[in-house]
Coordinates of C-alpha atoms in Angstrom, one line a residue:
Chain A
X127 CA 72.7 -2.9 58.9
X128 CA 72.8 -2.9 54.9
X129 CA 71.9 0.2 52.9
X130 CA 68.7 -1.5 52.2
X131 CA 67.3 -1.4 56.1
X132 CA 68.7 1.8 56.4
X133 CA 66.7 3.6 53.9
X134 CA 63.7 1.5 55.3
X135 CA 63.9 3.1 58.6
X136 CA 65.3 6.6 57.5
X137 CA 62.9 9.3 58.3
X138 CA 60.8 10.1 55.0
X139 CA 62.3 13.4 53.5
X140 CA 59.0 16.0 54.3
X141 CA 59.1 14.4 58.4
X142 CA 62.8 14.8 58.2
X143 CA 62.6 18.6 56.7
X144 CA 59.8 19.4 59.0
X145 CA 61.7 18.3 62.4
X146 CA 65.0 20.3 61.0
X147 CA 62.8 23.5 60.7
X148 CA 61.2 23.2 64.0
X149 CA 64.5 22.5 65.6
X150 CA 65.6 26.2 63.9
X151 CA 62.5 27.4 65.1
X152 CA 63.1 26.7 68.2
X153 CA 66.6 28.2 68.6
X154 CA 66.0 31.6 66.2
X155 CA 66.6 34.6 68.8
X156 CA 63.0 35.7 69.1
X157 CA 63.3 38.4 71.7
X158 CA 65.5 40.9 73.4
X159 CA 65.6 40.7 76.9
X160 CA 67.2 42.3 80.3
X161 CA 69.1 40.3 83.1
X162 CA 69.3 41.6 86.1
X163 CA 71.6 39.7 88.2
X164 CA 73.0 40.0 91.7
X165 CA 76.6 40.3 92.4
X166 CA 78.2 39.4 95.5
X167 CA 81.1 38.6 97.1
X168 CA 80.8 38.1 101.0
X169 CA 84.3 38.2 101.0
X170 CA 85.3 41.1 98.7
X171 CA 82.2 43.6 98.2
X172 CA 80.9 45.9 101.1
X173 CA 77.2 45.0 99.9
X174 CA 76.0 43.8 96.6
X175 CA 74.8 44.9 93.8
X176 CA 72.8 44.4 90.4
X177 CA 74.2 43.8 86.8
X178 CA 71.6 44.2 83.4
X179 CA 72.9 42.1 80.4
X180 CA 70.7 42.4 77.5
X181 CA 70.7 39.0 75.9
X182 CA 68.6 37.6 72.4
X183 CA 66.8 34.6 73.4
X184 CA 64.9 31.9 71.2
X185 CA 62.2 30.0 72.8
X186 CA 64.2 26.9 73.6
X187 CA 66.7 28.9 75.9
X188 CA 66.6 28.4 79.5
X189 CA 68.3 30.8 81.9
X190 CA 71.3 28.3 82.5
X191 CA 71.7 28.8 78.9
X192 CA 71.6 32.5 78.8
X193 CA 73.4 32.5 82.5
X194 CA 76.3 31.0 80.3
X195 CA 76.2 33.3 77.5
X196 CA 76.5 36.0 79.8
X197 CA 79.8 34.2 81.3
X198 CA 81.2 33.6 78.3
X199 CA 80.6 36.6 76.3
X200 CA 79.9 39.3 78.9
X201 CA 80.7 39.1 82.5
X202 CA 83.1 36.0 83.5
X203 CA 83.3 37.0 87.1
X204 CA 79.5 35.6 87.5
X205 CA 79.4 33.2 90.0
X206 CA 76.8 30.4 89.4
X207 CA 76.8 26.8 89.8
X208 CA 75.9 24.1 88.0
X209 CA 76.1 20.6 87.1
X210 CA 74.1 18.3 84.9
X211 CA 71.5 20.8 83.0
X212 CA 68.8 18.8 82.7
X213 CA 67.0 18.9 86.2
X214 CA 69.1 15.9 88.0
X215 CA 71.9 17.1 90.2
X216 CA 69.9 20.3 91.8
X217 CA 73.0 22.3 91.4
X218 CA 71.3 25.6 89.5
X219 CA 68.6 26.3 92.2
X220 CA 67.8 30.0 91.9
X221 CA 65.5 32.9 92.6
X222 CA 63.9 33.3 89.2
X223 CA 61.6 36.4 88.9
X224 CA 60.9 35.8 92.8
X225 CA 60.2 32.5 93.1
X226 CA 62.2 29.2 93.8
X227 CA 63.0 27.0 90.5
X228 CA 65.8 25.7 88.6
X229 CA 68.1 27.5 86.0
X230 CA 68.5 24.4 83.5
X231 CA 64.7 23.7 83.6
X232 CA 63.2 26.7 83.1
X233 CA 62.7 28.4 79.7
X234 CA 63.7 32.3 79.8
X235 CA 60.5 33.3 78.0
X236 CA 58.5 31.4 80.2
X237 CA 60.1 33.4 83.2
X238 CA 59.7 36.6 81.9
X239 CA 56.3 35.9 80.7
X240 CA 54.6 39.4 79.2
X241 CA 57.5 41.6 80.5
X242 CA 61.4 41.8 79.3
X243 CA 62.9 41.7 82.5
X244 CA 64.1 38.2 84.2
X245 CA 65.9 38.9 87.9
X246 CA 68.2 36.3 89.1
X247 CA 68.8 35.9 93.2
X248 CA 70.6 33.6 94.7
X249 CA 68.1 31.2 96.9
X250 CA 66.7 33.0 99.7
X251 CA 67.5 32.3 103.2
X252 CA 70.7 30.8 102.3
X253 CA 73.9 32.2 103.1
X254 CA 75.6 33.5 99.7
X255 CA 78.5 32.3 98.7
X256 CA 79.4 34.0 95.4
X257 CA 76.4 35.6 93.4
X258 CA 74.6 32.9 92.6
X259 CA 75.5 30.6 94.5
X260 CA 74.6 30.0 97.7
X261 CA 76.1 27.9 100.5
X262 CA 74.2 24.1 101.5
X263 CA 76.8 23.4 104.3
X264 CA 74.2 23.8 107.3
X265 CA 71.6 22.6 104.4
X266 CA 73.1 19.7 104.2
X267 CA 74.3 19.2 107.9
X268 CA 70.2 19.3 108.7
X269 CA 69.8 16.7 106.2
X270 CA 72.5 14.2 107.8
X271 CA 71.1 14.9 111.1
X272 CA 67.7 12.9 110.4
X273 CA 69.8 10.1 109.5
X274 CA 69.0 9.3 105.8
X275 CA 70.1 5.9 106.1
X276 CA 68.5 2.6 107.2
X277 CA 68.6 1.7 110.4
X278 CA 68.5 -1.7 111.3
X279 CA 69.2 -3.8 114.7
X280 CA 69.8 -6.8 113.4
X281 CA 73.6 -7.3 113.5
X282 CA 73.8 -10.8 112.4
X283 CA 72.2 -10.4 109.3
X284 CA 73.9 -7.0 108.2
X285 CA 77.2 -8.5 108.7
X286 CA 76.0 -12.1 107.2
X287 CA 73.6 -11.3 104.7
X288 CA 71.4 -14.3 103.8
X289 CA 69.2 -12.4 101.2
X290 CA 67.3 -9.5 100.5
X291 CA 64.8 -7.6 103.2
X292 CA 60.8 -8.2 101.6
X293 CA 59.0 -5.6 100.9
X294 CA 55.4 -5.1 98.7
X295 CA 54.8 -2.8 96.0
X296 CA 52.2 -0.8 98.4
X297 CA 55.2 -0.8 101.6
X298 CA 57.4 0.8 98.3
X299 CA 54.5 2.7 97.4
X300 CA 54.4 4.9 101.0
X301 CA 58.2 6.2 100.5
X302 CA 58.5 6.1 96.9
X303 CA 57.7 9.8 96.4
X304 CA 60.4 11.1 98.7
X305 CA 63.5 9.3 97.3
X306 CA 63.1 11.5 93.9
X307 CA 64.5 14.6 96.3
X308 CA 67.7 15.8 94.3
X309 CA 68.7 18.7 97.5
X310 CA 68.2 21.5 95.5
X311 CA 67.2 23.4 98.6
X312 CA 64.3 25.4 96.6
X313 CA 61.6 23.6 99.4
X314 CA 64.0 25.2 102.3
X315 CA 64.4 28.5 100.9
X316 CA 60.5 28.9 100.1
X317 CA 59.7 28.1 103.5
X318 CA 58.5 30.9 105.7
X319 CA 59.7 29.3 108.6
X320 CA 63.2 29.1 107.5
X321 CA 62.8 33.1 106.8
X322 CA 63.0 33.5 110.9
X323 CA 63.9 29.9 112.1
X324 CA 67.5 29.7 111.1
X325 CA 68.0 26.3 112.8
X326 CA 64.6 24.7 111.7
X327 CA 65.4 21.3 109.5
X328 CA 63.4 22.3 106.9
X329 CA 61.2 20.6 104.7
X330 CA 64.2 18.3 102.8
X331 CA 65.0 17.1 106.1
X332 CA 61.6 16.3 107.2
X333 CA 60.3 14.9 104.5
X334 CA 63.7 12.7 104.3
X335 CA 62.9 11.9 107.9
X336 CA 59.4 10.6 107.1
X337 CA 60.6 8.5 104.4
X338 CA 63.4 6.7 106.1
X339 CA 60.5 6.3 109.1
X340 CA 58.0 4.3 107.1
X341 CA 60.5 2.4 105.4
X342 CA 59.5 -1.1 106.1
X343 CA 63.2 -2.2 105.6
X344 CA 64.1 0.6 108.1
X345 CA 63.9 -0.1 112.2
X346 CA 65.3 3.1 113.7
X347 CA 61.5 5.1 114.3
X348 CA 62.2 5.4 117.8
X349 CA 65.8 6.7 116.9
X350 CA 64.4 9.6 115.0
X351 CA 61.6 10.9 117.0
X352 CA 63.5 12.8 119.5
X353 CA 65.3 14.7 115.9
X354 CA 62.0 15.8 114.2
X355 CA 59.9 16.3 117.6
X356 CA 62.2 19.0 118.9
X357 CA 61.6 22.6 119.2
X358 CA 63.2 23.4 115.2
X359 CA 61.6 20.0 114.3
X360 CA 58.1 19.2 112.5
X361 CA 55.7 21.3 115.0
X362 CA 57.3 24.4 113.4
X363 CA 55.2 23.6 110.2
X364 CA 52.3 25.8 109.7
X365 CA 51.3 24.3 106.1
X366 CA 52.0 27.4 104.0
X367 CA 52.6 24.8 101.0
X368 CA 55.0 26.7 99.1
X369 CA 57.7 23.9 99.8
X370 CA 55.4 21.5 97.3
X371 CA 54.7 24.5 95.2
X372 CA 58.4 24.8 94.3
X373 CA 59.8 21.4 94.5
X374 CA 60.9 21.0 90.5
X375 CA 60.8 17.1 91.2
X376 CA 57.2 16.6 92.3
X377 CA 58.3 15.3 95.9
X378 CA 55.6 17.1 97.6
X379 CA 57.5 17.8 101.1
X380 CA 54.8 19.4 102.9
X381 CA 53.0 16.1 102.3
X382 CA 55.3 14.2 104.0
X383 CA 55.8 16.7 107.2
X384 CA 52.1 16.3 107.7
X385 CA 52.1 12.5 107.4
X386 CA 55.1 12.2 109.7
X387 CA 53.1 14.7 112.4
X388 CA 50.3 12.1 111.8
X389 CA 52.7 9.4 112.7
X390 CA 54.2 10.9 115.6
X391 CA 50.4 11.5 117.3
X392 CA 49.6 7.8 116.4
X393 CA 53.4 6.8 117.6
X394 CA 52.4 8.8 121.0
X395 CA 49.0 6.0 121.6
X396 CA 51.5 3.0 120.8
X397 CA 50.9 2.4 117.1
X398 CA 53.9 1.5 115.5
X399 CA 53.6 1.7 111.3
X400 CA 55.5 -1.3 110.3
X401 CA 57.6 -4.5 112.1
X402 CA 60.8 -4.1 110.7
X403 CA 60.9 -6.2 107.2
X404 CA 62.5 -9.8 107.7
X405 CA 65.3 -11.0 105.1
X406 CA 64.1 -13.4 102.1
X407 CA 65.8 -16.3 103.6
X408 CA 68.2 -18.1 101.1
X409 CA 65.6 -21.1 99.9
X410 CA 63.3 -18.7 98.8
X411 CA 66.4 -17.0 96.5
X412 CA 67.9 -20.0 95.4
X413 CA 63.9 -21.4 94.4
X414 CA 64.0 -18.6 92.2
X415 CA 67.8 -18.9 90.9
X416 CA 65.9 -22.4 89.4
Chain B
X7 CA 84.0 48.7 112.5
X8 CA 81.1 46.6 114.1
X9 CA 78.5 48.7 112.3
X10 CA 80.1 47.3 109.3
X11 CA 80.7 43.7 110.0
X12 CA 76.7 43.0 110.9
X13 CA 76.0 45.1 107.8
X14 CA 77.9 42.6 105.8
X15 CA 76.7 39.3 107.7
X16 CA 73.6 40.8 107.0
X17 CA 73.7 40.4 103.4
X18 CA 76.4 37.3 103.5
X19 CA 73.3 35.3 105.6
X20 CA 70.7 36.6 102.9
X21 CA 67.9 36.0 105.3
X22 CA 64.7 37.0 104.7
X23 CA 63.6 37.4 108.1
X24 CA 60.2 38.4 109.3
X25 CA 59.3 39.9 105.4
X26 CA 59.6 36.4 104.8
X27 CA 56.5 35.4 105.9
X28 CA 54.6 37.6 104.0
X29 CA 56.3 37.1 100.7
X30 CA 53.4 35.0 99.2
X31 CA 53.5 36.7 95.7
X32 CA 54.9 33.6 93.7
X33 CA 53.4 31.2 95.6
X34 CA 49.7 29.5 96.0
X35 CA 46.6 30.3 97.4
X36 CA 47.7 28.7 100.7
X37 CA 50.5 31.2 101.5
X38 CA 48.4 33.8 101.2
X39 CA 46.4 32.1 103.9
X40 CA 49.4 31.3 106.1
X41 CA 50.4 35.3 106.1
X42 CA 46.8 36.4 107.0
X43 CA 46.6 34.0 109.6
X44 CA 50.2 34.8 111.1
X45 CA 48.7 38.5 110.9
X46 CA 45.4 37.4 112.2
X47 CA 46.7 35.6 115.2
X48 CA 49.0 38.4 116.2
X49 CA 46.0 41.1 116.1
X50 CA 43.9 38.6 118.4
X51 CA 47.0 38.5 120.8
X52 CA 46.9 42.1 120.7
X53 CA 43.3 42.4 121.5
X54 CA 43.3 39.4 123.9
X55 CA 45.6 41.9 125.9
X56 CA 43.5 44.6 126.0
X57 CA 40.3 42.1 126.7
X58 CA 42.3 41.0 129.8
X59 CA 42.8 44.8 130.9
X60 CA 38.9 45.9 130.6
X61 CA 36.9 42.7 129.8
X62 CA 33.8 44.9 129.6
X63 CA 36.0 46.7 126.5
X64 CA 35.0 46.5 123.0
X65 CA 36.2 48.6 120.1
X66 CA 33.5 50.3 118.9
X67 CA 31.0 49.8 116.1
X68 CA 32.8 49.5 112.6
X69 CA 35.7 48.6 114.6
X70 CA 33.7 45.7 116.2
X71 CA 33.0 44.6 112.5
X72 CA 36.8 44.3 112.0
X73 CA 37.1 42.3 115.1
X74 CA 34.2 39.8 114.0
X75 CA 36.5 39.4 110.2
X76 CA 40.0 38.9 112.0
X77 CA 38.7 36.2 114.5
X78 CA 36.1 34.5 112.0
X79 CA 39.1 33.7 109.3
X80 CA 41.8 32.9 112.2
X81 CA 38.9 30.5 113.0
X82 CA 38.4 28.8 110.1
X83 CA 41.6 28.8 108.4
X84 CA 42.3 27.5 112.0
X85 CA 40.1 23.9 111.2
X86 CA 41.7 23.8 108.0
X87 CA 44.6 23.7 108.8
X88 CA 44.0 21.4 112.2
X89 CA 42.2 18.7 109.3
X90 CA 45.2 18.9 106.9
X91 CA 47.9 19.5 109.5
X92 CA 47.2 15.9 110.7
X93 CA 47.5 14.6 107.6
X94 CA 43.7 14.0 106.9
X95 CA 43.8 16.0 103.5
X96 CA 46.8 16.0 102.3
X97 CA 46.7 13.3 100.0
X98 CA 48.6 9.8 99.7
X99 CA 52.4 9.4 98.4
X100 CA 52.3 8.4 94.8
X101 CA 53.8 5.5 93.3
X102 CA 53.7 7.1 89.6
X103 CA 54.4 10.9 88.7
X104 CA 53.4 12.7 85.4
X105 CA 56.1 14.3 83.6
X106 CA 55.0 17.9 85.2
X107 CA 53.2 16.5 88.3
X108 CA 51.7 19.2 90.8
X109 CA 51.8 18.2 94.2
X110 CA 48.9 16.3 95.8
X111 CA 49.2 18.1 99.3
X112 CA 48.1 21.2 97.4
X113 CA 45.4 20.5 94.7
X114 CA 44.3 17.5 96.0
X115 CA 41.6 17.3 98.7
X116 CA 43.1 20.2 100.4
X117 CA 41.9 22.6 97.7
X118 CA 38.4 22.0 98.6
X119 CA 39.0 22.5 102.6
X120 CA 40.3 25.8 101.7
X121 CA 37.2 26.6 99.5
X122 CA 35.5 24.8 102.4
X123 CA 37.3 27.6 105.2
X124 CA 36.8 30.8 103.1
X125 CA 33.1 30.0 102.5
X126 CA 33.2 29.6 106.4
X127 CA 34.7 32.6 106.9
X128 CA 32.5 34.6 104.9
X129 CA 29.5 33.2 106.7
X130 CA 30.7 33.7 110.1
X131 CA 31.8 37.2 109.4
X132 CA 28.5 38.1 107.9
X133 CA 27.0 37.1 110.9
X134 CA 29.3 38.5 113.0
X135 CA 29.5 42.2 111.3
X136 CA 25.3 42.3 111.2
X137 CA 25.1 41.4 114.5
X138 CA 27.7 44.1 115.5
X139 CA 26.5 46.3 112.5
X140 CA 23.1 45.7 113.3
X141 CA 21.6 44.1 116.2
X142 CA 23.8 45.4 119.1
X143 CA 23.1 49.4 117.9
X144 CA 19.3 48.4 117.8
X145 CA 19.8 47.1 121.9
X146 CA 21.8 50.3 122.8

């Protein structure tokens, strides 16, 4: 690009000013206020216990941000994990002010609305590993056992594949809201179910479940029936909502538990919701290679 | 020595337990609705038992009243959540997402069943409570 095109497509100099003053705007410390975080080592500390760090936060900060100002410049034994910052991995899952969201995508203003006080748990009804961190190994045992995979009984083809299985944009359309689920474990630990069910699979699961089941591509229905119509399966949801209600991706679990108990009662009088999809046979691929 | 170990399972679990169900605070209209009808259905248990003992029992006037409001919302939050529990009202997956989107299980269709129950409830347990208030004092 020459000098010329350059300055053709530079921002004019009043935009350019005006987006460099917002920007400083935006990360100015506005206000003071209070963290009160929980401290806990299950394998050190007798029982845990709070810590306050006052903090100045601008209005772009979210409470990763602040979580890592306080482990840099105050307390480096805090525990927290995270990963991406930017709402993808579902690493920073916490108990902000009460409720169930994520660290990275939550602005600290925003938690701590008219108050000064933001309190940070680790997720409820998780077993704590460090602070704020909490342990997914049975979290994510409880997701394997629904098998998330697709299950197919066609062995020829898997080993031989002669082209891709078909599938319409409205076949997509009935699972495409559950594949954006990043396990965060928010939906799990808002569940009041969880709060007394310890083995129940949990929203994540269940909604996994479902999406696997009406898969088009996927043949294994009859496989995972006997998982989520057990005694900790789907029954044990009484549509308190709160797993939608938290969900920072929009996945809209308890949606999909109630569509899958649909399914089972319909599966029960012999309906089955799809044949399993057939491969595009090579012709078709190589038509299109032309 | 065993005192202390449950002590600290108790925290290294971090269960909520039964307070769990009852933490609706942060959360929507519908967890509100899920507590009172765990408390709701509980309270019927309770006076199903005592129905069983005496059938000819009955609590008494204001009490009676109290009876009518706990059995008229376990009732219809009860068809709510029969409708929406089958998947009837809950909505269809989407195939696009705004940026922020709230789920469709919630403030879809489903918001106006629960509008649909509580105006229900209020009905039936104005019926109810004149009826007990009311009509039965008048018959002796």
């Amino acid at each position: 690009m020459s000098s010329e095109e350059a300055k053709e497509y530079a921002l004019p100099p009043e935009v350019l000013e005006e987006t460099i003053r917002a920007s400083e705007e935006l990360w100015k410390p506005v206000r003071k206020i209070k963290f009160r975080i929980y401290k806990y080592n299950p394998r050190k500390d007798y029982a845990p216990h709070w810590e306050e760090h006052e903090l100045e936060v601008s209005r772009g900060m979210t409470v990763l941000d602040a979580l890592l100002v306080i482990k840099g410049e105050m307390d480096h034994s805090l525990g927290v994990r995270y990963s991406c910052r930017m709402g993808l991995c579902g690493s920073c899952a916490m108990m902000i002010n009460g409720k169930q969201m994520l660290a990275c995508q939550t602005r600290v203003l925003e938690a701590a609305g008219d108050g000064d006080v933001v309190e940070l748990r680790p997720l409820d009804n998780f077993p704590v590993e460090r602070d704020l961190a909490a342990d997914f190994t049975s979290f994510f045992e409880k997701h394997k056992a629904v098998k998330p995979w697709i299950i197919r009984n066609d062995e020829v083809e898997l080993n031989n594949p002669t082209g891709p299985y078909k599938q319409t944009v409205d076949e997509y359309a009935r699972y495409y809201q559950f594949t954006d689920c990043i396990k965060c474990g928010a939906c799990l630990s808002a569940c009041p179910t969880a709060a007394t069910d310890y083995e129940y699979l949990g929203p994540q699961a269940l909604a996994q479940a479902y999406r696997y089941m009406v898969d088009t591509r996927d043949d294994g229905l009859d496989v995972r029936i006997p998982i989520v119509d057990s005694e900790h399966g789907c029954w044990r949801c009484h549509f308190a909502a709160s797993c939608s209600d938290v969900c920072p991706r929009g996945v809209d679990p308890a949606q999909g538990i109630q569509l899958l108990k649909k399914l089972l009662i319909k599966r029960k009088f012999g309906f089955k919701p799809h044949k399993p999809a057939e491969a595009l046979p090579a012709k078709v691929k190589a038509e299109r290679k032309e | 020595m065993e005192a202390e170990s449950e002590f600290k399972e108790y925290y290294a679990k971090n269960m909520r337990g039964i307070s769990g169900w009852f933490k609706a605070r942060a959360y929507t209209i519908e967890r509100w609705l899920y507590a009172a009808h765990r408390i709701t259905g509980i309270l019927i248990v309770l006076f199903v038992l005592a129905h069983f003992y005496s059938t000819g029992w009955h609590p008494g006037l204001w009490w009676d009243a109290l009876l009518g409001i706990i059995v008229t919302f376990h009732t219809a939050n009860g068809i709510r959540l029969i409708l929406a529990e089958l998947g009837f009202a809950v909505g269809k997956p989407l195939l696009v997402k705004k940026p922020s989107q709230r789920p469709v299980s919630i403030e879809g269709v489903q918001r106006y069943l629960v509008v649909f129950a509580l105006v229900l409830f209020f009905v039936l347990a104005a019926i109810w409570a004149y009826y007990a208030l009311v009509v039965q004092p008048m018959m002796g």
